[in-house]
Short mmCIF file of C-alpha atoms and ligand atoms in Angstrom, two decimals:
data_model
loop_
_atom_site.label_atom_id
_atom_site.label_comp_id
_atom_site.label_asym_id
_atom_site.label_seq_id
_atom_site.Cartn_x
_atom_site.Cartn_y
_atom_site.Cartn_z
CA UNK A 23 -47.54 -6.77 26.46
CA UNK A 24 -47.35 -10.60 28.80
CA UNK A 25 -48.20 -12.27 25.63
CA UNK A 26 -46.02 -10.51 22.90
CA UNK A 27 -42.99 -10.99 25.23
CA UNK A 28 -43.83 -14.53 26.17
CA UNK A 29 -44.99 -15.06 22.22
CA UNK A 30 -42.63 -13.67 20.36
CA UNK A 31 -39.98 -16.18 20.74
CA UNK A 32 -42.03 -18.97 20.22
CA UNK A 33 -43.05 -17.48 17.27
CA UNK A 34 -39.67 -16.61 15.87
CA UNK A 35 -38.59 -20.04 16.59
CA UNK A 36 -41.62 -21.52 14.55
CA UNK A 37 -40.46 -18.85 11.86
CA UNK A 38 -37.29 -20.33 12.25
CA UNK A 39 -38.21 -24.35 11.84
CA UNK A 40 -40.63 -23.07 8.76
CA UNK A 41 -37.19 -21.52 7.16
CA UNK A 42 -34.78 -24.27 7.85
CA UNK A 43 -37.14 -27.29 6.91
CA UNK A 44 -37.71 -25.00 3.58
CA UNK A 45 -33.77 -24.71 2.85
CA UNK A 46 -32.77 -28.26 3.95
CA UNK A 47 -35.70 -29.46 1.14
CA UNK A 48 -34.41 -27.28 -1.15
CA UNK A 49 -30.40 -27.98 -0.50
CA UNK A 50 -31.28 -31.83 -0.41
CA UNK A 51 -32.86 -31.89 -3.64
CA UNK A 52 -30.17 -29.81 -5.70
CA UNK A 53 -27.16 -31.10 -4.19
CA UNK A 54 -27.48 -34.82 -6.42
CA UNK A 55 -27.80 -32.11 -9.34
CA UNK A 56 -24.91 -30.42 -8.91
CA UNK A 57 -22.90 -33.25 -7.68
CA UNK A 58 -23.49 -34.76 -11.35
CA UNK A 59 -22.14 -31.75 -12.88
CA UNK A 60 -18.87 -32.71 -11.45
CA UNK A 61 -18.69 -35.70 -13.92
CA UNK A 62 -18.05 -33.50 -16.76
CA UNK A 63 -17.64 -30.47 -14.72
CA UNK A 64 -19.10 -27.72 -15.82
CA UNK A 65 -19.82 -25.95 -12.66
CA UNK A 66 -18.64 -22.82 -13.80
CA UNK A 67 -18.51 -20.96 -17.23
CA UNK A 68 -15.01 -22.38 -18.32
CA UNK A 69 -16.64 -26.17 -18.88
CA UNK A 70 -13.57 -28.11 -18.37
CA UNK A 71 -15.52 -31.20 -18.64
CA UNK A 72 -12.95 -33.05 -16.47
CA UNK A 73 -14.52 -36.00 -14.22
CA UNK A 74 -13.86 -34.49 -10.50
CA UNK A 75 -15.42 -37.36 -9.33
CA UNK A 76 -12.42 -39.82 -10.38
CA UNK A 77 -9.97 -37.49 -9.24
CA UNK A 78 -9.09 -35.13 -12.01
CA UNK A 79 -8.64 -31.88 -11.43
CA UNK A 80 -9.91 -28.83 -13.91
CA UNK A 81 -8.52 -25.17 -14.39
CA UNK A 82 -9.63 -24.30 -10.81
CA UNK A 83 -6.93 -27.34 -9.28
CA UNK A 84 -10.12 -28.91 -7.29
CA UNK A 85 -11.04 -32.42 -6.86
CA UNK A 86 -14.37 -33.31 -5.19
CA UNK A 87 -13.80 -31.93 -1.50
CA UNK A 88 -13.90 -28.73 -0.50
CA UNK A 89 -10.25 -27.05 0.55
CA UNK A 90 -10.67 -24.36 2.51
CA UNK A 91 -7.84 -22.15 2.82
CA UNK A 92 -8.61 -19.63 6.22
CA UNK A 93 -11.73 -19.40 7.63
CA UNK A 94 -12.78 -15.96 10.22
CA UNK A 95 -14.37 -12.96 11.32
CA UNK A 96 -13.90 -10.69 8.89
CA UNK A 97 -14.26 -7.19 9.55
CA UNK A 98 -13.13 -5.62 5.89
CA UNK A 99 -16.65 -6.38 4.11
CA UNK A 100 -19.21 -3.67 2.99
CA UNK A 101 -20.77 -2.25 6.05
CA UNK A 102 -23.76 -4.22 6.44
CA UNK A 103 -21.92 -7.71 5.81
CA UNK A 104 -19.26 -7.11 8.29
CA UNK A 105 -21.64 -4.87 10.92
CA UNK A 106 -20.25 -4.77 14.51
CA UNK A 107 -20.10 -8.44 15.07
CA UNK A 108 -18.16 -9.12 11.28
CA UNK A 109 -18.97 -11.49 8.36
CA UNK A 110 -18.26 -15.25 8.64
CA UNK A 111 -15.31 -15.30 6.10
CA UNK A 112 -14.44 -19.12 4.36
CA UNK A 113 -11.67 -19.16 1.79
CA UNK A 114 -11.52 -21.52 -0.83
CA UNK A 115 -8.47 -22.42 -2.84
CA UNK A 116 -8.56 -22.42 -6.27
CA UNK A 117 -10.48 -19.92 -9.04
CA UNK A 118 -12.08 -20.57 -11.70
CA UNK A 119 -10.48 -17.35 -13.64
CA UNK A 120 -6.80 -16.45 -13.20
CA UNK A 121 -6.58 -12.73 -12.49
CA UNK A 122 -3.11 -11.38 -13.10
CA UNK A 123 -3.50 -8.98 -10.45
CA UNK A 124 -5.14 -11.35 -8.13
CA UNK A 125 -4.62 -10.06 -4.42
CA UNK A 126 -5.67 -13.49 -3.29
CA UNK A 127 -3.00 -15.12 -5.65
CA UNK A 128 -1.40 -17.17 -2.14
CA UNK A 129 -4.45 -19.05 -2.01
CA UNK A 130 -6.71 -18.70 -5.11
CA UNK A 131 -3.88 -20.07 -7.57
CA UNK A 132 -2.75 -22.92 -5.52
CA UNK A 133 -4.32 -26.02 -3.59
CA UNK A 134 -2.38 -25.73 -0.21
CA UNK A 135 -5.22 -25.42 2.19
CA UNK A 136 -7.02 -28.44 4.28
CA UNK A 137 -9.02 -30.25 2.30
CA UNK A 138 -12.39 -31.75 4.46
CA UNK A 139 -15.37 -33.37 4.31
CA UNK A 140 -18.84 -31.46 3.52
CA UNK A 141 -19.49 -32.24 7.75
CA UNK A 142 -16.15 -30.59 8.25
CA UNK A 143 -17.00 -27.33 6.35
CA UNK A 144 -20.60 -27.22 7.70
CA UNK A 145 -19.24 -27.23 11.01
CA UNK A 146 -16.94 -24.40 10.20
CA UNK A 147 -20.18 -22.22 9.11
CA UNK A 148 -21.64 -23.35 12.80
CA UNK A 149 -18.15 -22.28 14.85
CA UNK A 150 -18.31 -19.25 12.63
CA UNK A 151 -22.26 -18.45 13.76
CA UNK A 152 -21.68 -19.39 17.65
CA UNK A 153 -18.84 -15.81 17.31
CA UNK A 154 -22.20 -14.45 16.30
CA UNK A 155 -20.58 -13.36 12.94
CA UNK A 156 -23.89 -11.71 10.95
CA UNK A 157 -23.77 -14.28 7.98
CA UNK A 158 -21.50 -16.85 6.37
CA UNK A 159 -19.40 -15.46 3.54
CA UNK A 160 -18.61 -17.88 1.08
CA UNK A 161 -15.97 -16.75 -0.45
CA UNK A 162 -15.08 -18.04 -4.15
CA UNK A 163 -17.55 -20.93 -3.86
CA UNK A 164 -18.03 -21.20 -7.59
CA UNK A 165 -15.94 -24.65 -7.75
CA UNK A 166 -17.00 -26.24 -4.76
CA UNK A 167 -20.76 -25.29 -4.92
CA UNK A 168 -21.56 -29.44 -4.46
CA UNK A 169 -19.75 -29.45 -1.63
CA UNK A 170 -20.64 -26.49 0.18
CA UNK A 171 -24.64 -27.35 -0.32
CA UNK A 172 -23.84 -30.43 1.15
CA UNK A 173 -22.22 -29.24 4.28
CA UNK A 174 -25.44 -26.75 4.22
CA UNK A 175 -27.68 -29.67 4.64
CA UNK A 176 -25.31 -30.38 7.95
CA UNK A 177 -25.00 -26.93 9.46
CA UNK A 178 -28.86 -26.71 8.62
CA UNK A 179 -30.15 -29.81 10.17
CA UNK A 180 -27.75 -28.63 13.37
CA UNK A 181 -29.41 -25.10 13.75
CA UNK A 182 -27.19 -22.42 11.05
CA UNK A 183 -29.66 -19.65 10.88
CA UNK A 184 -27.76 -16.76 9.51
CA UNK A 185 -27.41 -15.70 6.13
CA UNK A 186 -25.54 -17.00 3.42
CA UNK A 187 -23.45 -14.80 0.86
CA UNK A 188 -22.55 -16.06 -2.28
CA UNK A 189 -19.37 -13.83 -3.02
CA UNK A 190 -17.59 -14.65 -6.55
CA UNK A 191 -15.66 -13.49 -9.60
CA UNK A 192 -18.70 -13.23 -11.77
CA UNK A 193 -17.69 -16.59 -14.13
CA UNK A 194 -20.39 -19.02 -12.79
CA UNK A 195 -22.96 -21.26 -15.00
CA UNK A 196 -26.03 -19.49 -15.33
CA UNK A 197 -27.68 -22.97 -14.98
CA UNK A 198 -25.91 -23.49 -11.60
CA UNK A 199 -27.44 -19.65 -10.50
CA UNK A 200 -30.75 -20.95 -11.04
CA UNK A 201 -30.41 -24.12 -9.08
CA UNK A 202 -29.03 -21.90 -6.24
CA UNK A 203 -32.72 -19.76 -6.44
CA UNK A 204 -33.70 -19.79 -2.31
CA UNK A 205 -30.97 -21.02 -0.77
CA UNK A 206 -28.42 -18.02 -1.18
CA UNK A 207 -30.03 -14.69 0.77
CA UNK A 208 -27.56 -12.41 -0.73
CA UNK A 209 -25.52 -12.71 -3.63
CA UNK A 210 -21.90 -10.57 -4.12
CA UNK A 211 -20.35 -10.74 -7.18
CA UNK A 212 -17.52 -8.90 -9.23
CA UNK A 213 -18.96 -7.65 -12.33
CA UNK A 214 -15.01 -7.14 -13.58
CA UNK A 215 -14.76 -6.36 -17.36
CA UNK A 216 -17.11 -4.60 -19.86
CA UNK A 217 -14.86 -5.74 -22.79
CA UNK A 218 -14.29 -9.44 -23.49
CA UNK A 219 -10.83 -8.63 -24.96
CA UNK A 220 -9.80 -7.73 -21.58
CA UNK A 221 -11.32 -10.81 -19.86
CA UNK A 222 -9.44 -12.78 -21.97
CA UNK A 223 -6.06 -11.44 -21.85
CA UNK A 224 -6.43 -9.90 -17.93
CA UNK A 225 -8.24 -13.06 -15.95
CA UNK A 226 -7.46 -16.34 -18.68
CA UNK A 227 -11.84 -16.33 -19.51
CA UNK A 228 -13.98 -16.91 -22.77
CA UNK A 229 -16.97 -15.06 -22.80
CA UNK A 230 -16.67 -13.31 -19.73
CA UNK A 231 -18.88 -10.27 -19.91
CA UNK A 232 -21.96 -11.52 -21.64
CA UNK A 233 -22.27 -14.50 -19.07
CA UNK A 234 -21.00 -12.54 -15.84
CA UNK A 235 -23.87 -9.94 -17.22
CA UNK A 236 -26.52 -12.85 -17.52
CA UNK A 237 -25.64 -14.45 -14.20
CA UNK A 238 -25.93 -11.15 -12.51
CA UNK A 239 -29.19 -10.31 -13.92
CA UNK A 240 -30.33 -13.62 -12.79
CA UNK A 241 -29.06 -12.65 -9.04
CA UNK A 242 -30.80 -9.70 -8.99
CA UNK A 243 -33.74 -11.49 -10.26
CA UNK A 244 -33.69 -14.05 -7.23
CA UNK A 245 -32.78 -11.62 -4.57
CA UNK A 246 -33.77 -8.37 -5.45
CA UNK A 247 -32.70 -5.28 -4.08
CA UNK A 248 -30.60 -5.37 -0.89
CA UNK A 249 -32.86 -5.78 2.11
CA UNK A 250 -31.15 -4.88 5.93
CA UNK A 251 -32.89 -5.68 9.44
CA UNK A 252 -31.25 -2.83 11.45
CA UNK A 253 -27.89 -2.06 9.84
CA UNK A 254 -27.48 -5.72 8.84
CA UNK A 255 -28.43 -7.11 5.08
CA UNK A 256 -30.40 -9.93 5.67
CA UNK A 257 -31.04 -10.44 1.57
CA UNK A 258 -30.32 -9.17 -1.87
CA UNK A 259 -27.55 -8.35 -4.58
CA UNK A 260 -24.65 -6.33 -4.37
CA UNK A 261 -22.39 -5.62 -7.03
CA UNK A 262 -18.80 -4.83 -6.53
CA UNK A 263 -16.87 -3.01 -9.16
CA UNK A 264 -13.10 -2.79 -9.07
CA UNK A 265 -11.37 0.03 -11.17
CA UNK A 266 -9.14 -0.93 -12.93
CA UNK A 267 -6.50 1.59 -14.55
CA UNK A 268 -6.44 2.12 -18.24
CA UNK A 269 -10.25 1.67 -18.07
CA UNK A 270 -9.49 -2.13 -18.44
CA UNK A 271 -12.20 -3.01 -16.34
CA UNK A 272 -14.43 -0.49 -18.53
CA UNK A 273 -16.70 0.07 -15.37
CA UNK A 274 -18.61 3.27 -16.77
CA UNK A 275 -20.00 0.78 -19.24
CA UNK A 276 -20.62 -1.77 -16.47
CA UNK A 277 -22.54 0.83 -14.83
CA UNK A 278 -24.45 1.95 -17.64
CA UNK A 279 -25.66 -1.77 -18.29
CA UNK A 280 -26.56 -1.67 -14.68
CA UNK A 281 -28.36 0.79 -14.79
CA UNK A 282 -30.15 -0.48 -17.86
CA UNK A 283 -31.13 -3.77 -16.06
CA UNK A 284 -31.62 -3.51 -12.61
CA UNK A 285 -31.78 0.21 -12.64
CA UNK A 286 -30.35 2.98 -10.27
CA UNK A 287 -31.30 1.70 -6.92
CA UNK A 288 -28.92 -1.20 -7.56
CA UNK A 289 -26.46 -1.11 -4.71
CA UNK A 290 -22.61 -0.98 -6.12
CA UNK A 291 -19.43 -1.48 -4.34
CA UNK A 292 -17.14 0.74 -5.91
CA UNK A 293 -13.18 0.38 -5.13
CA UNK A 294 -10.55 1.93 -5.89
CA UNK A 295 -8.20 -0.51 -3.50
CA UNK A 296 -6.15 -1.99 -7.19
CA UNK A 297 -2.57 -2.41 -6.61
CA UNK A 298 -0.89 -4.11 -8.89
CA UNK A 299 -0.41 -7.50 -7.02
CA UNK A 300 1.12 -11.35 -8.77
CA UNK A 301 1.57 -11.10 -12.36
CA UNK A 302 0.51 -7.44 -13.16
CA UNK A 303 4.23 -6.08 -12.96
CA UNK A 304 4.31 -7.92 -16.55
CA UNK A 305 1.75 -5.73 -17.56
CA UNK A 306 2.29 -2.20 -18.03
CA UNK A 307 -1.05 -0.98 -18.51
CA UNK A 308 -1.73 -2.93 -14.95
CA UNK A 309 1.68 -1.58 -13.26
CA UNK A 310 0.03 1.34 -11.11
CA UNK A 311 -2.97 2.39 -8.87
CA UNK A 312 -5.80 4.09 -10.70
CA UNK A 313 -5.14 7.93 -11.24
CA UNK A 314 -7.76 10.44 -9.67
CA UNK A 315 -9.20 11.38 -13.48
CA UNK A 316 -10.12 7.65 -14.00
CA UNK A 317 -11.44 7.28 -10.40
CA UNK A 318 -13.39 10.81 -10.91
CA UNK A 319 -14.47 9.78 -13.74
CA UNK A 320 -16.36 6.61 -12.52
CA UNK A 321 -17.88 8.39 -9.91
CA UNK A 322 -19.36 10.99 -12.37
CA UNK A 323 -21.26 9.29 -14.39
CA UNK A 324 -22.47 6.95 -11.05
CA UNK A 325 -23.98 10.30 -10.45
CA UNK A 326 -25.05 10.93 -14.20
CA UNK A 327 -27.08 7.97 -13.86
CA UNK A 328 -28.47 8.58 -10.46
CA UNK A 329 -27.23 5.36 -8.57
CA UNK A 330 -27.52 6.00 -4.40
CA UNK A 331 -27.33 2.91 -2.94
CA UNK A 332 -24.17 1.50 -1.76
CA UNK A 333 -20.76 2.75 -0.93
CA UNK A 334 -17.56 3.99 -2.85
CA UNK A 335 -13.72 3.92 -1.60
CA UNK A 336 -12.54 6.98 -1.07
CA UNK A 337 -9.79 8.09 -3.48
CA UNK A 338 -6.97 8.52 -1.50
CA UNK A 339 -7.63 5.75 0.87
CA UNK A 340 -4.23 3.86 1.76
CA UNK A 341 -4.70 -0.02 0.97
CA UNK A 342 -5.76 -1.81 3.98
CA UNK A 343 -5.26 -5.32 4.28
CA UNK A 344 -8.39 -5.73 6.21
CA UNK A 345 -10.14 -4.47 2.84
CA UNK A 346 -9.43 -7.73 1.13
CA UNK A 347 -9.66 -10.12 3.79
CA UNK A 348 -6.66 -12.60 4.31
CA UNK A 349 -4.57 -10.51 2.27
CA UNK A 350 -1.20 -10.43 1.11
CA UNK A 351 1.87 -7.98 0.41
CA UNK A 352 2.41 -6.22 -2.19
CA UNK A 353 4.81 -8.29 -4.44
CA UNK A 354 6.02 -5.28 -6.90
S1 SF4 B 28 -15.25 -25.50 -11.73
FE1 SF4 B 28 -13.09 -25.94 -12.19
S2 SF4 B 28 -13.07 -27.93 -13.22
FE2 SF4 B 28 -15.18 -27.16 -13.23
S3 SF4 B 28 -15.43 -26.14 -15.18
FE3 SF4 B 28 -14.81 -24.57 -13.71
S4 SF4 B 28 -12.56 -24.47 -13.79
FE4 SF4 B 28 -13.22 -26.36 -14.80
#
């Protein structure tokens, strides 16, 4: 019993160098990569092909530095990212799609937050770990991905030892996935639309589904199955699916490729928090929460096809702000 106790931190801390030398090698030899792709950037699935490098700015409004628009605990995540201590929230400004019900419209759809230096953001991830937040929640990275391995190399080298969540809209490169293979522990993305149609006329994309389905697999294929220490996920994929009303988000077909690919043991995020926020009052089909048939609906065949892992929004659950982090009011 001396040794463990006297052992057992030195070993965790030798655990702990083994990790961090791993993902600073690792961060330090993909972050020239994905700096290049910022020549002709084409960082995420939209290829804009605009040089960020000499100051021009894409779709997603971002130059070369990473704006970050809040950064906090955040207590509103799935149960095992937020736990009791919370997730490490960072929001960037700027998207790569253009939801018209965005709920994060303030800041995705504008460049009004502080733009920094990669040191600046890594030592935002190391405030965020010393309020013992369980990971760092990166949230909308897809843009700044350069940047934010960069200021991983910093927070690294200076003792970040949580994990890292990669939590996006679902319309990143495949290639840039696969360069990302190691150094993200859990990935969270929106798997939005099962019909490109409504990608294109609902969030401004091209080819929506079959990449956001490729990317995904590709997640799943890095981190597997969701993985918890306690009642805290330490690695893995989950999937969040937003319902949509008029079955625009056609999420019983998301679920059914799902199941097809990863299989039932996936773990979903299911919500039924829509409200139709920014530009959905010009859509009628988008102009009202999702009616208990559609929501009952969802859930049924969830069942049909056996999934069990994960967690689903209650129907009648009034929207909480918390839910979607540094959220907004309703504008209809
Ligand atoms: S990250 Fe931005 S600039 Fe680059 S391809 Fe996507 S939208 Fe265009």
């Amino acid at each position: 019993m001396g040794e463990r106790a006297i052992g057992s931190p030195v070993l965790l801390w030798f655990l702990f160098m083994i990790e961090n030398h791993k993902k600073i090698k690792l961060a330090k030899e993909i972050a020239p990569m994905l700096r290049a792709c910022l020549k002709h950037c084409n960082l995420c699935f939209r290829k804009c092909g605009v040089n960020r490098l000499k100051g021009q700015k894409g779709y997603c409004l971002s130059g070369d530095r990473p704006v970050v628009f809040r950064y906090m605990t955040h207590y509103g995540e799935e149960p095992p990212l937020s736990g009791g201590n919370g997730s490490g929230a960072i929001f960037f400004n700027g998207c790569c799609m253009r939801c018209v019900y965005c709920q994060n419209y303030k800041f995705s759809a504008s460049d009004s937050g502080e733009e920094m230096t990669a040191e600046n953001l890594g030592n935002i991830m190391l405030k965020l770990q010393e309020k013992q937040v369980n990971n760092i929640n990166l949230v909308s990275p897809t843009h700044f991905i350069p940047e934010i391995v960069e200021a991983l190399i910093y927070a690294y080298s200076q003792g970040l030892n949580i994990p890292i969540i990669y939590n996006t809209g679902g319309y990143d490169s495949l290639h840039v996935i696969e360069l990302l293979d190691g150094l993200v522990d859990i990935y969270l993305p929106d798997m939005r639309y099962s019909f490109e149609a409504m990608a294109e006329k609902f969030s401004e994309t091209q080819g929506y589904v079959a990449n956001n389905q490729n990317i995904v697999k590709e997640m799943y294929r890095q981190a597997g199955e969701l993985k918890t220490v306690g009642e805290i996920a330490k690695k893995g994929l989950i999937i969040r699916l937003l319902i949509l009303p008029n079955n625009i988000s056609g999420t019983e077909e998301t679920l059914e490729f799902i199941f097809k690919e990863m299989g039932s043991s996936t773990y979903l995020s299911v919500m039924s928090q829509y409200y139709p926020a920014y530009n959905a009052k010009l859509h009628k089909e988008l102009c009202r929460r999702i009616a208990r048939e559609e929501y009952d609906s969802v859930i049924n065949r969830m069942n049909e096809l056996g999934f069990n892992n994960g967690w689903i929004q209650p129907f009648d659950s009034s929207f909480d702000k918390s839910l979607a982090g540094e959220n907004l009011e309703f504008n209809v």
